[in-house]
Amino acid sequence: SAVISQKPSRDICQRGTSLTIQCQVDSQVTMMFWYRQQPGQSLTLIATANQGSEATYESGFVIDKFPISRPNLTFSTLTVSNMSPEDSSIYLCSVGARGQEVAEAFFGQGTRLTVV
Amino acid sequence: ILNVEQSPQSLHVQEGDSTNFTCSFPSSNFYALHWYRWETAKSPEALFVMTLNGDEKKKGRISATLNTKEGYSYLYIKGSQPEDSATYLCAFGSGNKLTFGGGTRVLVKP
């Protein structure tokens, strides 16, 4: 299993500003994942963050809008840049069970972002 | 684009009643089907990861079945309790990359 500490848990931000979300894992993991859930929508994968290389973004998500850092095997940040009200969502970081291909995912507690 | 759908979107259940709801997913290139429970202000928590057609898994009063040939899974809650109130998510894929359904929000009324 993995325990993930995510912060902040919630924030209210002004449009045009940026917010950085942090996730700390209690063990070393190769890949970390960032998801978003917009109101009334499914949890959607934004990007996969690998240590030592650039993040891999899913269709519809770009690095300029969602820059990701992965400085070591236990930590990652996601920045939501130049925010607009459409960015109001729950953001979750996640890891898979280490060493297992078919494995459950573990999640942080989520960041509930409201952009005004 | 993978299409994972859950129904209903929400349901109200009387305490003590049993209920079930559905997840449908692509029947081709099946890898694994996950169920998670997500309570407000908490992390989503894994309930089951299912890989075999016909598989049935149980955890306390909650169980799930899997039909990979027709592309659906059912989640059952027996004798619902208020603490079962949560959003139940299904997801298709592996722990390394998951495609989620929209969730079924369950509210158990005392």
Short mmCIF file of C-alpha atoms in Angstrom, two decimals:
data_model
loop_
_atom_site.label_atom_id
_atom_site.label_comp_id
_atom_site.label_asym_id
_atom_site.label_seq_id
_atom_site.Cartn_x
_atom_site.Cartn_y
_atom_site.Cartn_z
CA SER A 1 0.00 0.00 0.00
CA ALA A 2 0.99 3.66 -0.21
CA VAL A 3 0.06 6.67 1.87
CA ILE A 4 -0.11 9.94 -0.01
CA SER A 5 -0.19 13.35 1.60
CA GLN A 6 -1.68 15.98 -0.70
CA LYS A 7 -1.96 19.70 -0.06
CA PRO A 8 -3.63 22.07 -0.02
CA SER A 9 -6.91 20.30 0.63
CA ARG A 10 -8.87 23.21 -0.77
CA ASP A 11 -8.33 26.73 -2.06
CA ILE A 12 -10.23 29.61 -3.55
CA CYS A 13 -8.19 31.48 -6.15
CA GLN A 14 -8.58 34.53 -8.32
CA ARG A 15 -8.72 34.05 -12.06
CA GLY A 16 -5.41 34.63 -13.79
CA THR A 17 -3.36 33.34 -10.86
CA SER A 18 -1.63 29.96 -10.44
CA LEU A 19 -1.84 27.28 -7.77
CA THR A 20 0.70 24.55 -7.04
CA ILE A 21 -0.53 21.29 -5.54
CA GLN A 22 1.92 19.01 -3.76
CA CYS A 23 1.90 15.26 -3.21
CA GLN A 24 4.24 13.36 -0.94
CA VAL A 25 4.30 9.54 -0.98
CA ASP A 26 5.54 7.44 1.92
CA SER A 27 7.53 5.14 -0.39
CA GLN A 28 9.48 5.41 -3.62
CA VAL A 29 7.37 5.03 -6.74
CA THR A 30 8.30 5.21 -10.39
CA MET A 31 5.16 6.83 -11.70
CA MET A 32 2.75 9.31 -10.19
CA PHE A 33 -0.50 10.31 -11.81
CA TRP A 34 -2.53 13.50 -11.71
CA TYR A 35 -6.30 13.44 -12.19
CA ARG A 36 -8.99 16.09 -12.36
CA GLN A 37 -12.70 15.86 -11.69
CA GLN A 38 -14.70 18.79 -12.96
CA PRO A 39 -18.20 19.22 -11.51
CA GLY A 40 -20.51 16.51 -12.80
CA GLN A 41 -17.74 14.83 -14.77
CA SER A 42 -15.59 11.70 -14.44
CA LEU A 43 -12.15 11.60 -12.91
CA THR A 44 -9.88 12.27 -15.89
CA LEU A 45 -6.16 11.63 -16.15
CA ILE A 46 -4.17 14.82 -16.77
CA ALA A 47 -0.65 13.43 -16.96
CA THR A 48 1.82 10.79 -15.78
CA ALA A 49 4.86 12.08 -13.92
CA ASN A 50 8.09 10.06 -14.12
CA GLN A 51 11.14 10.94 -12.10
CA GLY A 52 13.96 12.25 -14.26
CA SER A 53 11.92 12.87 -17.38
CA GLU A 54 9.19 15.15 -18.64
CA ALA A 55 5.63 14.32 -17.74
CA THR A 56 3.44 12.62 -20.33
CA TYR A 57 0.19 14.54 -20.92
CA GLU A 58 -3.14 13.12 -22.00
CA SER A 59 -5.06 14.51 -24.93
CA GLY A 60 -6.51 17.89 -24.09
CA PHE A 61 -3.92 18.77 -21.45
CA VAL A 62 -0.74 20.77 -22.10
CA ILE A 63 2.41 21.47 -20.17
CA ASP A 64 2.01 25.25 -20.28
CA LYS A 65 -1.31 25.00 -18.47
CA PHE A 66 -0.43 22.13 -16.09
CA PRO A 67 3.33 22.09 -15.49
CA ILE A 68 4.44 19.13 -13.38
CA SER A 69 7.59 18.60 -11.39
CA ARG A 70 8.96 15.26 -10.19
CA PRO A 71 12.23 16.00 -8.40
CA ASN A 72 12.50 12.59 -6.70
CA LEU A 73 10.75 9.24 -6.30
CA THR A 74 8.47 10.36 -3.45
CA PHE A 75 7.29 13.83 -4.45
CA SER A 76 5.49 15.63 -7.26
CA THR A 77 3.77 18.93 -7.85
CA LEU A 78 1.08 19.99 -10.31
CA THR A 79 0.61 23.68 -11.08
CA VAL A 80 -2.65 24.98 -12.48
CA SER A 81 -1.59 28.09 -14.38
CA ASN A 82 -3.46 31.22 -15.41
CA MET A 83 -6.61 29.88 -13.83
CA SER A 84 -10.12 30.44 -15.09
CA PRO A 85 -13.45 29.36 -13.53
CA GLU A 86 -13.37 26.27 -15.80
CA ASP A 87 -10.41 25.03 -13.76
CA SER A 88 -12.62 24.71 -10.69
CA SER A 89 -12.28 20.98 -9.97
CA ILE A 90 -11.04 18.38 -7.56
CA TYR A 91 -7.44 17.48 -8.33
CA LEU A 92 -6.07 14.12 -7.19
CA CYS A 93 -2.63 12.59 -7.27
CA SER A 94 -2.27 8.84 -7.44
CA VAL A 95 0.22 5.99 -7.49
CA GLY A 96 -0.14 2.34 -8.42
CA ALA A 97 0.86 -0.54 -6.16
CA ARG A 98 4.58 -0.95 -6.44
CA GLY A 99 5.82 -3.84 -8.55
CA GLN A 100 2.40 -4.97 -9.67
CA GLU A 101 1.01 -4.41 -13.11
CA VAL A 102 -2.58 -5.22 -12.31
CA ALA A 103 -2.86 -3.20 -9.18
CA GLU A 104 -5.16 -0.92 -7.30
CA ALA A 105 -4.39 2.77 -7.25
CA PHE A 106 -3.78 4.83 -4.14
CA PHE A 107 -4.87 8.44 -3.97
CA GLY A 108 -4.18 11.60 -2.09
CA GLN A 109 -7.02 13.30 -0.25
CA GLY A 110 -7.64 15.65 -3.17
CA THR A 111 -7.45 19.41 -3.66
CA ARG A 112 -10.79 21.14 -4.10
CA LEU A 113 -10.10 24.23 -6.19
CA THR A 114 -12.56 27.05 -6.76
CA VAL A 115 -11.61 29.81 -9.18
CA VAL A 116 -13.52 33.07 -8.85
CA ILE B 1 -11.26 7.06 -26.25
CA LEU B 2 -12.44 4.43 -23.76
CA ASN B 3 -16.05 4.77 -22.65
CA VAL B 4 -16.79 3.69 -19.09
CA GLU B 5 -20.33 4.35 -17.93
CA GLN B 6 -22.02 3.93 -14.59
CA SER B 7 -25.69 3.88 -13.78
CA PRO B 8 -27.56 5.21 -12.05
CA GLN B 9 -25.77 8.50 -11.33
CA SER B 10 -27.25 8.58 -7.86
CA LEU B 11 -29.47 6.55 -5.65
CA HIS B 12 -31.17 6.83 -2.30
CA VAL B 13 -31.42 3.67 -0.24
CA GLN B 14 -33.25 3.04 2.99
CA GLU B 15 -31.06 1.74 5.80
CA GLY B 16 -31.18 -2.04 5.83
CA ASP B 17 -32.14 -2.38 2.17
CA SER B 18 -29.86 -3.92 -0.42
CA THR B 19 -28.94 -2.23 -3.66
CA ASN B 20 -26.82 -2.66 -6.74
CA PHE B 21 -25.55 -0.60 -9.61
CA THR B 22 -23.75 -1.07 -12.88
CA CYS B 23 -20.52 -0.26 -14.64
CA SER B 24 -20.19 -0.88 -18.38
CA PHE B 25 -16.88 -0.84 -20.21
CA PRO B 26 -15.33 -1.89 -23.52
CA SER B 27 -15.37 -5.67 -23.86
CA SER B 28 -12.35 -5.72 -26.18
CA ASN B 29 -8.76 -5.52 -24.90
CA PHE B 30 -9.87 -6.06 -21.33
CA TYR B 31 -7.19 -5.59 -18.68
CA ALA B 32 -8.80 -5.04 -15.29
CA LEU B 33 -11.87 -3.50 -13.73
CA HIS B 34 -11.56 -1.55 -10.51
CA TRP B 35 -14.11 -0.40 -7.96
CA TYR B 36 -13.40 2.46 -5.56
CA ARG B 37 -15.38 4.08 -2.77
CA TRP B 38 -14.96 7.83 -2.43
CA GLU B 39 -16.30 9.54 0.64
CA THR B 40 -16.45 13.30 0.81
CA ALA B 41 -13.15 14.93 1.87
CA LYS B 42 -11.37 11.56 1.84
CA SER B 43 -9.17 9.68 -0.61
CA PRO B 44 -10.82 7.22 -3.00
CA GLU B 45 -10.33 3.76 -1.49
CA ALA B 46 -9.98 0.59 -3.53
CA LEU B 47 -12.68 -2.01 -3.03
CA PHE B 48 -11.89 -4.54 -5.74
CA VAL B 49 -9.63 -5.15 -8.70
CA MET B 50 -11.11 -7.79 -10.97
CA THR B 51 -9.48 -9.46 -13.93
CA LEU B 52 -11.24 -12.75 -14.67
CA ASN B 53 -14.53 -13.19 -16.50
CA GLY B 54 -17.12 -14.51 -14.07
CA ASP B 55 -15.11 -13.36 -11.10
CA GLU B 56 -16.99 -12.47 -7.96
CA LYS B 57 -15.36 -10.66 -5.04
CA LYS B 58 -16.66 -9.83 -1.60
CA LYS B 59 -15.64 -7.44 1.15
CA GLY B 60 -17.97 -7.47 4.10
CA ARG B 61 -21.43 -6.51 2.86
CA ILE B 62 -20.14 -5.33 -0.51
CA SER B 63 -19.61 -7.64 -3.45
CA ALA B 64 -18.95 -7.31 -7.16
CA THR B 65 -19.30 -9.46 -10.25
CA LEU B 66 -17.57 -9.19 -13.59
CA ASN B 67 -18.60 -10.10 -17.14
CA THR B 68 -15.76 -9.24 -19.49
CA LYS B 69 -17.42 -10.74 -22.57
CA GLU B 70 -20.37 -8.39 -22.44
CA GLY B 71 -18.51 -5.57 -20.72
CA TYR B 72 -20.26 -5.00 -17.40
CA SER B 73 -19.75 -5.27 -13.68
CA TYR B 74 -22.25 -5.03 -10.86
CA LEU B 75 -21.55 -3.77 -7.36
CA TYR B 76 -23.90 -4.98 -4.62
CA ILE B 77 -24.40 -3.56 -1.14
CA LYS B 78 -26.29 -5.85 1.21
CA GLY B 79 -28.14 -4.38 4.19
CA SER B 80 -27.06 -0.78 3.50
CA GLN B 81 -25.83 1.28 6.42
CA PRO B 82 -25.41 5.07 6.67
CA GLU B 83 -21.62 4.60 6.52
CA ASP B 84 -22.04 3.16 3.03
CA SER B 85 -23.00 6.63 1.80
CA ALA B 86 -20.32 7.54 -0.73
CA THR B 87 -19.64 7.80 -4.44
CA TYR B 88 -18.71 4.46 -5.97
CA LEU B 89 -16.37 4.67 -8.93
CA CYS B 90 -15.49 2.00 -11.42
CA ALA B 91 -12.38 2.25 -13.56
CA PHE B 92 -11.03 0.32 -16.50
CA GLY B 93 -7.32 -0.39 -16.83
CA SER B 94 -4.38 -0.97 -14.54
CA GLY B 95 -3.23 0.94 -11.49
CA ASN B 96 -0.88 2.69 -13.84
CA LYS B 97 -3.53 4.19 -16.06
CA LEU B 98 -7.22 4.19 -15.28
CA THR B 99 -10.28 5.41 -17.15
CA PHE B 100 -13.07 6.17 -14.73
CA GLY B 101 -16.82 6.13 -15.02
CA GLY B 102 -18.84 9.04 -13.73
CA GLY B 103 -19.63 7.34 -10.44
CA THR B 104 -22.78 6.31 -8.62
CA ARG B 105 -23.54 8.49 -5.63
CA VAL B 106 -25.22 6.43 -2.90
CA LEU B 107 -27.07 8.03 0.00
CA VAL B 108 -28.30 5.69 2.71
CA LYS B 109 -31.14 7.18 4.72
CA PRO B 110 -31.61 6.10 8.35
#
